[in-house]
Amino acid sequence: MAGTGAAYDGGPVTALRRIAFLLERAREDTYKVKAFRGAAAAVLTLSADELVRAVDEGSLTDLPGVGASSAKVVADAVRGVLPERLARAEEEHGGPLTGGGQELRAALRGDLHSHSDWSDGGSPIEEMAFTALELGHDYLVLTDHSPRLKVARGLSPERLARQLDVVDAVNDHLASGGHDFTLLKGIEVDVLDDGGLDQTDEMLSRLDLRVASVHSKLAMDADAMTRRMVAAVRHPRSNVLGHCTGRLVTGGRGTRAESRFDAAAVFAACAEEGVAVEINSRPERRDPPTRLLEQARDAGCLFSIDSDAHAPGQLDFPVLGCERAEAAGIEAERIVNTWPRERLLAWANH
């Protein structure tokens, strides 16, 4: 393994962020990720001279958030040596996530479903945006949760309004740097029991795109769930039907059965209203299941392939959904996040 002699010119912040990204991508423990992201934030405050002096004096661990492991990464990077921890992370977690889906992944222009630390994500808005830019996205839709989902710190109308100002500031910063990337204003809005959407019409109208998802009473009667989902799909502000069955197939939260509903009725409504069915790329969701993915395909639905990222490293997940879409024979033209930004926005706000 490289790491004790190979040259490296990426700098300590880049090395620490890359390690955190790879650990998130592999769904490693959050505390490991936070250690490297916290160290990157601490080191970022130092000038180049201060950083060299701290390395020479062995005082890096005096900085809040910098432990022995991250200090070794910083010291190696400052000296122009590939850090062993980075080399190991690349070897263990840097390879392809799938055996297929690469062609469709290359066609994706962006990601319509992501979360920041304003709700239940783990990183600031700007970190999510910068990572999406680094991954080659043209756009990322920020879709933090709506008020009723209190366990996920859902955003009240007032908090959402403040978040929109932050998004504007991030976009101004990116534009000033010459980047052709846009962080789009969105929401993952909870579908209420009657099919209404859990946010004010005024705030929904201020957004670029809205993902409507069921998060509560997932085991309700099939007829009631069908009425609920169809009503949400027919809401004039709905754009994407998120993780339609709500199932969990693996992961730390355990497994959860699919919600029961009349898929033919729901997908017919999606096709009629031009609402995209989300292919949720989180490994623990794989939602919709293959049989429903194929049913939505045959119903003439549009699709979006989304990461549902709650951390920057998870923004690499869409290739998992791309592999499934390719296997189902879904053409790229039917996947709305292969569209240019202007076309996407026109569709979402017609």
Tab-separated table of C-alpha atoms in Angstrom:
chain	number	residue	atom	x	y	z
A	1	MET	CA	0.000	0.000	0.000
A	2	ALA	CA	1.164	3.520	-0.789
A	3	GLY	CA	1.138	6.090	1.940
A	4	THR	CA	4.589	6.249	3.498
A	5	GLY	CA	6.566	7.521	0.532
A	6	ALA	CA	4.329	8.429	-2.372
A	7	ALA	CA	4.117	12.111	-3.245
A	8	TYR	CA	0.921	14.029	-2.496
A	9	ASP	CA	0.114	17.622	-3.361
A	10	GLY	CA	-3.563	17.866	-2.418
A	11	GLY	CA	-3.062	19.605	0.910
A	12	PRO	CA	-4.319	18.587	4.371
A	13	VAL	CA	-7.905	19.878	4.086
A	14	THR	CA	-8.439	18.020	0.829
A	15	ALA	CA	-6.976	14.840	2.335
A	16	LEU	CA	-9.193	15.021	5.413
A	17	ARG	CA	-12.337	15.774	3.373
A	18	ARG	CA	-11.577	12.928	0.987
A	19	ILE	CA	-11.205	10.442	3.842
A	20	ALA	CA	-14.509	11.598	5.328
A	21	PHE	CA	-16.189	11.351	1.918
A	22	LEU	CA	-14.988	7.784	1.381
A	23	LEU	CA	-16.060	6.718	4.872
A	24	GLU	CA	-19.535	8.191	4.296
A	25	ARG	CA	-19.738	6.543	0.887
A	26	ALA	CA	-19.061	3.215	2.583
A	27	ARG	CA	-21.574	3.999	5.375
A	28	GLU	CA	-18.955	3.750	8.101
A	29	ASP	CA	-19.695	4.929	11.640
A	30	THR	CA	-20.607	8.600	11.873
A	31	TYR	CA	-18.148	9.300	14.681
A	32	LYS	CA	-15.229	8.351	12.395
A	33	VAL	CA	-16.458	10.703	9.699
A	34	LYS	CA	-16.969	13.573	12.121
A	35	ALA	CA	-13.412	13.207	13.385
A	36	PHE	CA	-11.962	13.919	9.954
A	37	ARG	CA	-14.483	16.611	9.002
A	38	GLY	CA	-13.916	18.346	12.338
A	39	ALA	CA	-10.161	18.257	11.810
A	40	ALA	CA	-10.566	19.723	8.317
A	41	ALA	CA	-12.593	22.603	9.753
A	42	ALA	CA	-9.956	23.254	12.428
A	43	VAL	CA	-7.023	23.183	10.016
A	44	LEU	CA	-8.832	25.465	7.578
A	45	THR	CA	-8.527	28.336	10.061
A	46	LEU	CA	-4.696	28.229	10.006
A	47	SER	CA	-2.454	30.038	7.553
A	48	ALA	CA	0.114	27.999	5.643
A	49	ASP	CA	2.903	29.227	7.941
A	50	GLU	CA	0.917	28.449	11.089
A	51	LEU	CA	0.194	24.980	9.799
A	52	VAL	CA	3.843	24.226	9.057
A	53	ARG	CA	4.826	25.532	12.491
A	54	ALA	CA	2.204	23.332	14.195
A	55	VAL	CA	3.501	20.292	12.315
A	56	ASP	CA	7.118	21.068	13.180
A	57	GLU	CA	6.280	21.669	16.831
A	58	GLY	CA	4.027	18.620	17.090
A	59	SER	CA	1.211	20.807	18.402
A	60	LEU	CA	-1.548	19.880	15.933
A	61	THR	CA	-3.453	17.927	18.565
A	62	ASP	CA	-3.705	21.103	20.642
A	63	LEU	CA	-6.267	22.300	18.102
A	64	PRO	CA	-9.879	21.519	19.054
A	65	GLY	CA	-11.125	18.672	16.873
A	66	VAL	CA	-7.714	17.371	15.819
A	67	GLY	CA	-6.836	13.952	17.205
A	68	ALA	CA	-3.795	11.759	16.750
A	69	SER	CA	-5.071	10.057	13.586
A	70	SER	CA	-6.100	13.260	11.812
A	71	ALA	CA	-2.882	14.987	12.949
A	72	LYS	CA	-0.871	12.278	11.190
A	73	VAL	CA	-2.872	12.893	8.004
A	74	VAL	CA	-2.227	16.629	8.250
A	75	ALA	CA	1.482	16.213	8.936
A	76	ASP	CA	1.987	13.885	5.987
A	77	ALA	CA	0.010	16.133	3.635
A	78	VAL	CA	1.935	19.246	4.720
A	79	ARG	CA	5.174	17.398	4.012
A	80	GLY	CA	3.914	16.358	0.565
A	81	VAL	CA	3.568	12.678	1.440
A	82	LEU	CA	0.443	10.647	0.685
A	83	PRO	CA	-1.167	10.006	4.102
A	84	GLU	CA	-1.410	6.306	4.916
A	85	ARG	CA	-4.989	6.748	6.185
A	86	LEU	CA	-6.035	8.273	2.871
A	87	ALA	CA	-4.320	5.541	0.877
A	88	ARG	CA	-6.074	2.898	2.958
A	89	ALA	CA	-9.473	4.578	2.542
A	90	GLU	CA	-8.978	4.754	-1.225
A	91	GLU	CA	-8.009	1.086	-1.356
A	92	GLU	CA	-10.929	-0.065	0.814
A	93	HIS	CA	-13.699	2.285	-0.322
A	94	GLY	CA	-12.627	4.137	-3.461
A	95	GLY	CA	-13.605	1.541	-6.038
A	96	PRO	CA	-16.811	1.416	-8.104
A	97	LEU	CA	-20.028	0.970	-6.106
A	98	THR	CA	-21.645	-1.099	-8.854
A	99	GLY	CA	-20.840	-3.268	-11.833
A	100	GLY	CA	-23.239	-1.341	-14.059
A	101	GLY	CA	-25.113	1.908	-14.392
A	102	GLN	CA	-22.070	3.937	-15.415
A	103	GLU	CA	-23.463	5.113	-18.749
A	104	LEU	CA	-26.678	6.385	-17.214
A	105	ARG	CA	-24.810	7.908	-14.286
A	106	ALA	CA	-22.744	9.908	-16.765
A	107	ALA	CA	-25.998	11.276	-18.201
A	108	LEU	CA	-27.283	12.590	-14.856
A	109	ARG	CA	-26.996	16.364	-14.529
A	110	GLY	CA	-27.887	16.531	-10.851
A	111	ASP	CA	-29.608	15.105	-7.797
A	112	LEU	CA	-33.097	16.076	-6.629
A	113	HIS	CA	-33.088	14.779	-3.032
A	114	SER	CA	-30.525	15.739	-0.375
A	115	HIS	CA	-30.414	16.796	3.275
A	116	SER	CA	-28.243	19.127	5.324
A	117	ASP	CA	-27.707	19.669	9.038
A	118	TRP	CA	-30.696	22.002	9.001
A	119	SER	CA	-32.808	18.855	9.363
A	120	ASP	CA	-31.446	15.327	9.786
A	121	GLY	CA	-28.363	15.538	7.586
A	122	GLY	CA	-24.888	15.598	9.038
A	123	SER	CA	-23.158	18.418	7.152
A	124	PRO	CA	-23.646	22.113	6.419
A	125	ILE	CA	-25.411	23.237	3.266
A	126	GLU	CA	-22.221	24.550	1.679
A	127	GLU	CA	-20.385	21.232	2.202
A	128	MET	CA	-23.171	19.376	0.421
A	129	ALA	CA	-23.079	21.873	-2.449
A	130	PHE	CA	-19.290	21.832	-2.811
A	131	THR	CA	-19.233	18.034	-2.854
A	132	ALA	CA	-21.949	17.876	-5.510
A	133	LEU	CA	-19.902	20.303	-7.598
A	134	GLU	CA	-16.796	18.153	-7.141
A	135	LEU	CA	-18.752	15.094	-8.299
A	136	GLY	CA	-19.576	16.843	-11.553
A	137	HIS	CA	-23.196	17.790	-10.878
A	138	ASP	CA	-24.695	20.821	-12.609
A	139	TYR	CA	-27.229	21.166	-9.802
A	140	LEU	CA	-28.267	19.757	-6.456
A	141	VAL	CA	-31.698	20.233	-4.910
A	142	LEU	CA	-31.595	20.811	-1.153
A	143	THR	CA	-34.653	19.021	0.256
A	144	ASP	CA	-34.646	19.187	4.023
A	145	HIS	CA	-37.709	17.883	5.843
A	146	SER	CA	-40.988	19.682	6.538
A	147	PRO	CA	-42.357	20.687	9.979
A	148	ARG	CA	-44.358	17.610	10.979
A	149	LEU	CA	-41.324	15.342	10.890
A	150	LYS	CA	-40.058	16.537	14.258
A	151	VAL	CA	-37.701	13.584	14.720
A	152	ALA	CA	-35.829	14.901	11.667
A	153	ARG	CA	-35.946	18.554	12.809
A	154	GLY	CA	-38.295	19.478	10.000
A	155	LEU	CA	-38.258	23.114	8.915
A	156	SER	CA	-41.052	25.478	9.891
A	157	PRO	CA	-42.010	28.092	7.277
A	158	GLU	CA	-39.820	30.596	9.128
A	159	ARG	CA	-36.756	28.324	9.188
A	160	LEU	CA	-37.281	27.385	5.553
A	161	ALA	CA	-37.418	31.067	4.604
A	162	ARG	CA	-34.080	31.619	6.386
A	163	GLN	CA	-32.615	28.601	4.610
A	164	LEU	CA	-33.515	30.088	1.232
A	165	ASP	CA	-31.353	33.102	2.062
A	166	VAL	CA	-28.450	30.768	2.851
A	167	VAL	CA	-28.929	28.994	-0.479
A	168	ASP	CA	-28.774	32.365	-2.231
A	169	ALA	CA	-25.526	33.154	-0.418
A	170	VAL	CA	-23.985	29.803	-1.384
A	171	ASN	CA	-24.941	30.347	-5.017
A	172	ASP	CA	-23.491	33.869	-4.976
A	173	HIS	CA	-20.230	32.469	-3.617
A	174	LEU	CA	-20.095	29.748	-6.269
A	175	ALA	CA	-20.902	32.178	-9.060
A	176	SER	CA	-18.161	34.551	-7.907
A	177	GLY	CA	-15.736	31.656	-8.252
A	178	GLY	CA	-16.814	31.041	-11.833
A	179	HIS	CA	-18.583	27.760	-11.137
A	180	ASP	CA	-21.462	26.734	-13.400
A	181	PHE	CA	-23.356	24.984	-10.627
A	182	THR	CA	-26.599	25.843	-8.859
A	183	LEU	CA	-27.908	24.751	-5.485
A	184	LEU	CA	-31.657	24.599	-6.054
A	185	LYS	CA	-34.275	25.369	-3.408
A	186	GLY	CA	-36.394	22.396	-2.473
A	187	ILE	CA	-38.075	20.385	0.227
A	188	GLU	CA	-38.900	16.804	1.076
A	189	VAL	CA	-42.434	17.580	2.109
A	190	ASP	CA	-44.319	15.110	4.265
A	191	VAL	CA	-47.547	13.708	2.816
A	192	LEU	CA	-50.264	14.249	5.419
A	193	ASP	CA	-52.878	11.610	6.238
A	194	ASP	CA	-55.366	13.154	3.804
A	195	GLY	CA	-52.808	13.586	1.013
A	196	GLY	CA	-52.115	17.251	1.692
A	197	LEU	CA	-48.551	18.563	1.819
A	198	ASP	CA	-46.915	19.601	5.092
A	199	GLN	CA	-45.904	23.158	4.222
A	200	THR	CA	-47.667	26.410	3.420
A	201	ASP	CA	-48.644	27.067	-0.172
A	202	GLU	CA	-46.716	30.329	-0.040
A	203	MET	CA	-43.469	28.586	0.878
A	204	LEU	CA	-44.019	25.748	-1.593
A	205	SER	CA	-44.445	28.342	-4.329
A	206	ARG	CA	-41.036	29.857	-3.495
A	207	LEU	CA	-39.201	26.595	-4.121
A	208	ASP	CA	-37.637	25.252	-7.293
A	209	LEU	CA	-38.708	21.642	-6.729
A	210	ARG	CA	-40.663	19.554	-4.230
A	211	VAL	CA	-40.297	15.862	-3.300
A	212	ALA	CA	-43.469	14.511	-1.644
A	213	SER	CA	-42.881	11.519	0.642
A	214	VAL	CA	-44.908	9.444	3.103
A	215	HIS	CA	-43.108	9.107	6.452
A	216	SER	CA	-45.905	8.283	8.903
A	217	LYS	CA	-48.586	5.599	9.278
A	218	LEU	CA	-46.784	3.496	6.698
A	219	ALA	CA	-48.891	0.443	7.594
A	220	MET	CA	-52.255	2.127	7.043
A	221	ASP	CA	-55.030	0.371	5.116
A	222	ALA	CA	-54.216	-0.056	1.421
A	223	ASP	CA	-57.303	1.820	0.193
A	224	ALA	CA	-56.609	4.764	2.501
A	225	MET	CA	-52.933	4.813	1.511
A	226	THR	CA	-53.889	4.806	-2.160
A	227	ARG	CA	-56.213	7.784	-1.689
A	228	ARG	CA	-53.522	9.555	0.324
A	229	MET	CA	-50.798	9.026	-2.288
A	230	VAL	CA	-52.990	9.872	-5.274
A	231	ALA	CA	-54.084	13.099	-3.585
A	232	ALA	CA	-50.436	14.030	-2.946
A	233	VAL	CA	-49.462	13.269	-6.538
A	234	ARG	CA	-52.328	15.443	-7.804
A	235	HIS	CA	-51.329	18.367	-5.591
A	236	PRO	CA	-50.327	21.154	-8.010
A	237	ARG	CA	-46.964	21.655	-6.261
A	238	SER	CA	-45.840	17.987	-6.272
A	239	ASN	CA	-42.928	17.145	-8.559
A	240	VAL	CA	-41.433	13.879	-7.308
A	241	LEU	CA	-43.001	10.989	-5.388
A	242	GLY	CA	-40.269	10.017	-2.917
A	243	HIS	CA	-39.408	6.417	-1.862
A	244	CYS	CA	-42.946	5.271	-2.621
A	245	THR	CA	-43.181	2.093	-0.516
A	246	GLY	CA	-41.223	3.353	2.503
A	247	ARG	CA	-39.529	-0.015	2.824
A	248	LEU	CA	-36.157	-0.703	4.445
A	249	VAL	CA	-34.285	-3.786	3.299
A	250	THR	CA	-31.092	-3.519	5.355
A	251	GLY	CA	-29.099	-1.128	7.532
A	252	GLY	CA	-28.840	0.129	11.074
A	253	ARG	CA	-32.537	0.949	11.398
A	254	GLY	CA	-33.511	-2.652	10.675
A	255	THR	CA	-35.964	-3.722	8.008
A	256	ARG	CA	-39.457	-2.445	7.289
A	257	ALA	CA	-42.172	-3.911	5.095
A	258	GLU	CA	-43.553	-2.068	2.085
A	259	SER	CA	-46.610	0.103	2.456
A	260	ARG	CA	-49.644	-1.393	0.719
A	261	PHE	CA	-51.401	0.624	-1.993
A	262	ASP	CA	-52.875	0.274	-5.467
A	263	ALA	CA	-49.725	0.824	-7.515
A	264	ALA	CA	-51.641	0.972	-10.796
A	265	ALA	CA	-53.744	3.878	-9.508
A	266	VAL	CA	-50.781	5.743	-8.024
A	267	PHE	CA	-48.566	5.365	-11.085
A	268	ALA	CA	-51.425	6.281	-13.411
A	269	ALA	CA	-51.813	9.516	-11.439
A	270	CYS	CA	-48.046	10.139	-11.657
A	271	ALA	CA	-48.097	9.635	-15.426
A	272	GLU	CA	-51.127	11.877	-15.859
A	273	GLU	CA	-49.780	14.681	-13.658
A	274	GLY	CA	-46.183	14.466	-14.882
A	275	VAL	CA	-44.917	13.654	-11.384
A	276	ALA	CA	-41.661	11.683	-11.374
A	277	VAL	CA	-41.391	8.413	-9.472
A	278	GLU	CA	-38.203	8.506	-7.446
A	279	ILE	CA	-35.687	5.691	-7.786
A	280	ASN	CA	-34.219	6.090	-4.323
A	281	SER	CA	-30.574	5.029	-4.422
A	282	ARG	CA	-29.962	4.525	-0.712
A	283	PRO	CA	-28.781	0.916	-0.283
A	284	GLU	CA	-31.181	0.348	2.611
A	285	ARG	CA	-34.181	1.491	0.566
A	286	ARG	CA	-33.840	0.316	-3.068
A	287	ASP	CA	-37.276	1.835	-3.490
A	288	PRO	CA	-39.376	1.143	-5.494
A	289	PRO	CA	-38.868	-2.634	-5.574
A	290	THR	CA	-38.095	-4.039	-9.015
A	291	ARG	CA	-41.638	-5.198	-9.781
A	292	LEU	CA	-43.013	-1.717	-9.002
A	293	LEU	CA	-40.197	-0.020	-10.893
A	294	GLU	CA	-41.165	-2.037	-13.947
A	295	GLN	CA	-44.863	-1.286	-13.377
A	296	ALA	CA	-44.140	2.455	-13.237
A	297	ARG	CA	-42.069	2.108	-16.399
A	298	ASP	CA	-44.959	0.412	-18.201
A	299	ALA	CA	-47.409	3.047	-16.904
A	300	GLY	CA	-45.452	5.737	-18.747
A	301	CYS	CA	-44.069	7.491	-15.666
A	302	LEU	CA	-41.189	9.893	-15.508
A	303	PHE	CA	-38.438	9.089	-12.986
A	304	SER	CA	-35.773	10.778	-10.914
A	305	ILE	CA	-32.704	8.908	-9.680
A	306	ASP	CA	-31.736	10.429	-6.342
A	307	SER	CA	-29.216	9.878	-3.580
A	308	ASP	CA	-31.410	10.914	-0.623
A	309	ALA	CA	-28.008	11.889	0.756
A	310	HIS	CA	-27.731	12.805	4.419
A	311	ALA	CA	-23.958	13.292	4.163
A	312	PRO	CA	-21.588	14.424	1.393
A	313	GLY	CA	-20.174	10.957	0.700
A	314	GLN	CA	-23.668	9.646	0.063
A	315	LEU	CA	-24.021	11.985	-2.928
A	316	ASP	CA	-22.197	9.227	-4.837
A	317	PHE	CA	-25.129	6.804	-4.356
A	318	PRO	CA	-27.096	7.581	-7.569
A	319	VAL	CA	-25.049	5.081	-9.555
A	320	LEU	CA	-26.849	2.395	-7.523
A	321	GLY	CA	-30.181	3.654	-8.821
A	322	CYS	CA	-28.739	4.004	-12.320
A	323	GLU	CA	-27.795	0.335	-12.322
A	324	ARG	CA	-31.375	-0.586	-11.446
A	325	ALA	CA	-32.851	1.774	-14.038
A	326	GLU	CA	-30.603	0.385	-16.762
A	327	ALA	CA	-31.568	-3.171	-15.815
A	328	ALA	CA	-35.246	-2.154	-16.081
A	329	GLY	CA	-34.702	-0.645	-19.527
A	330	ILE	CA	-35.683	2.901	-18.521
A	331	GLU	CA	-34.491	5.413	-21.110
A	332	ALA	CA	-32.419	8.391	-19.977
A	333	GLU	CA	-34.922	10.829	-21.543
A	334	ARG	CA	-37.566	9.713	-19.023
A	335	ILE	CA	-35.278	10.509	-16.082
A	336	VAL	CA	-35.817	14.165	-15.248
A	337	ASN	CA	-32.409	14.746	-13.657
A	338	THR	CA	-30.721	13.958	-16.958
A	339	TRP	CA	-32.343	17.175	-18.189
A	340	PRO	CA	-30.543	20.531	-18.263
A	341	ARG	CA	-31.297	22.826	-15.338
A	342	GLU	CA	-33.554	25.148	-17.347
A	343	ARG	CA	-35.704	22.289	-18.628
A	344	LEU	CA	-35.914	20.750	-15.148
A	345	LEU	CA	-37.082	24.032	-13.630
A	346	ALA	CA	-39.634	24.612	-16.379
A	347	TRP	CA	-41.084	21.129	-15.770
A	348	ALA	CA	-41.156	21.552	-11.992
A	349	ASN	CA	-42.950	24.888	-12.140
A	350	HIS	CA	-45.230	24.606	-15.177
